Amino acid sequence: MQPGEKAKITKRTFLNKGVFIFTGATVEILDWRSSSALVLYHDKEGHPHELELLHTDLEKP
């Protein structure tokens, strides 16, 4: 995947810094690294959060 592309989270719902990150949520790839990706996630209120996820936690929509 390339920066700017959209992906879906396949990892089970989890809590990150007090924010629930939901399975199936769409995220934007900010940086694709060798073993992980930096993504932009918007919570239910629309606030942006940067997350680092493994490649296996993401799939193309």
CSV table of C-alpha atoms in Angstrom, one decimal:
chain,number,residue,atom,x,y,z
A,1,MET,CA,0.0,0.0,0.0
A,2,GLN,CA,1.0,3.6,-0.6
A,3,PRO,CA,0.6,6.8,1.5
A,4,GLY,CA,-2.8,8.3,0.8
A,5,GLU,CA,-4.6,5.0,0.2
A,6,LYS,CA,-7.5,3.8,2.3
A,7,ALA,CA,-7.4,0.5,4.3
A,8,LYS,CA,-9.7,-1.3,6.7
A,9,ILE,CA,-8.6,-2.4,10.2
A,10,THR,CA,-8.8,-6.2,10.6
A,11,LYS,CA,-7.5,-6.3,14.2
A,12,ARG,CA,-10.1,-6.9,16.9
A,13,THR,CA,-11.5,-3.8,18.5
A,14,PHE,CA,-9.0,-2.4,21.0
A,15,LEU,CA,-8.4,0.6,23.3
A,16,ASN,CA,-5.6,3.0,22.4
A,17,LYS,CA,-4.9,6.0,24.7
A,18,GLY,CA,-8.6,6.1,25.9
A,19,VAL,CA,-10.0,5.8,22.4
A,20,PHE,CA,-11.7,2.7,21.1
A,21,ILE,CA,-10.4,1.6,17.7
A,22,PHE,CA,-13.0,-0.5,15.9
A,23,THR,CA,-12.6,-3.5,13.6
A,24,GLY,CA,-13.6,-2.6,10.1
A,25,ALA,CA,-12.9,1.1,10.4
A,26,THR,CA,-11.5,2.8,7.4
A,27,VAL,CA,-8.1,4.5,7.9
A,28,GLU,CA,-5.8,6.5,5.6
A,29,ILE,CA,-2.2,5.3,5.2
A,30,LEU,CA,0.2,8.1,6.2
A,31,ASP,CA,3.5,6.0,6.0
A,32,TRP,CA,4.1,2.5,4.9
A,33,ARG,CA,7.2,1.1,6.8
A,34,SER,CA,8.9,-2.3,6.5
A,35,SER,CA,6.9,-4.1,9.2
A,36,SER,CA,4.2,-1.6,10.2
A,37,ALA,CA,2.1,1.3,8.9
A,38,LEU,CA,1.3,4.8,10.3
A,39,VAL,CA,-2.4,5.4,9.8
A,40,LEU,CA,-4.9,8.2,10.4
A,41,TYR,CA,-8.0,7.0,12.2
A,42,HIS,CA,-11.1,9.2,12.9
A,43,ASP,CA,-13.1,8.4,16.0
A,44,LYS,CA,-16.9,8.6,16.2
A,45,GLU,CA,-16.7,12.3,17.0
A,46,GLY,CA,-14.5,12.9,13.9
A,47,HIS,CA,-11.3,13.6,15.9
A,48,PRO,CA,-8.1,12.4,14.1
A,49,HIS,CA,-5.7,9.9,15.7
A,50,GLU,CA,-2.4,8.6,14.4
A,51,LEU,CA,-1.8,4.9,15.0
A,52,GLU,CA,0.9,2.4,14.2
A,53,LEU,CA,-0.5,-0.9,13.1
A,54,LEU,CA,1.2,-4.1,11.7
A,55,HIS,CA,0.6,-4.9,8.0
A,56,THR,CA,-1.4,-7.9,9.1
A,57,ASP,CA,-3.9,-5.6,10.9
A,58,LEU,CA,-4.8,-3.9,7.6
A,59,GLU,CA,-6.5,-4.9,4.4
A,60,LYS,CA,-7.6,-3.1,1.2
A,61,PRO,CA,-11.3,-2.1,1.3
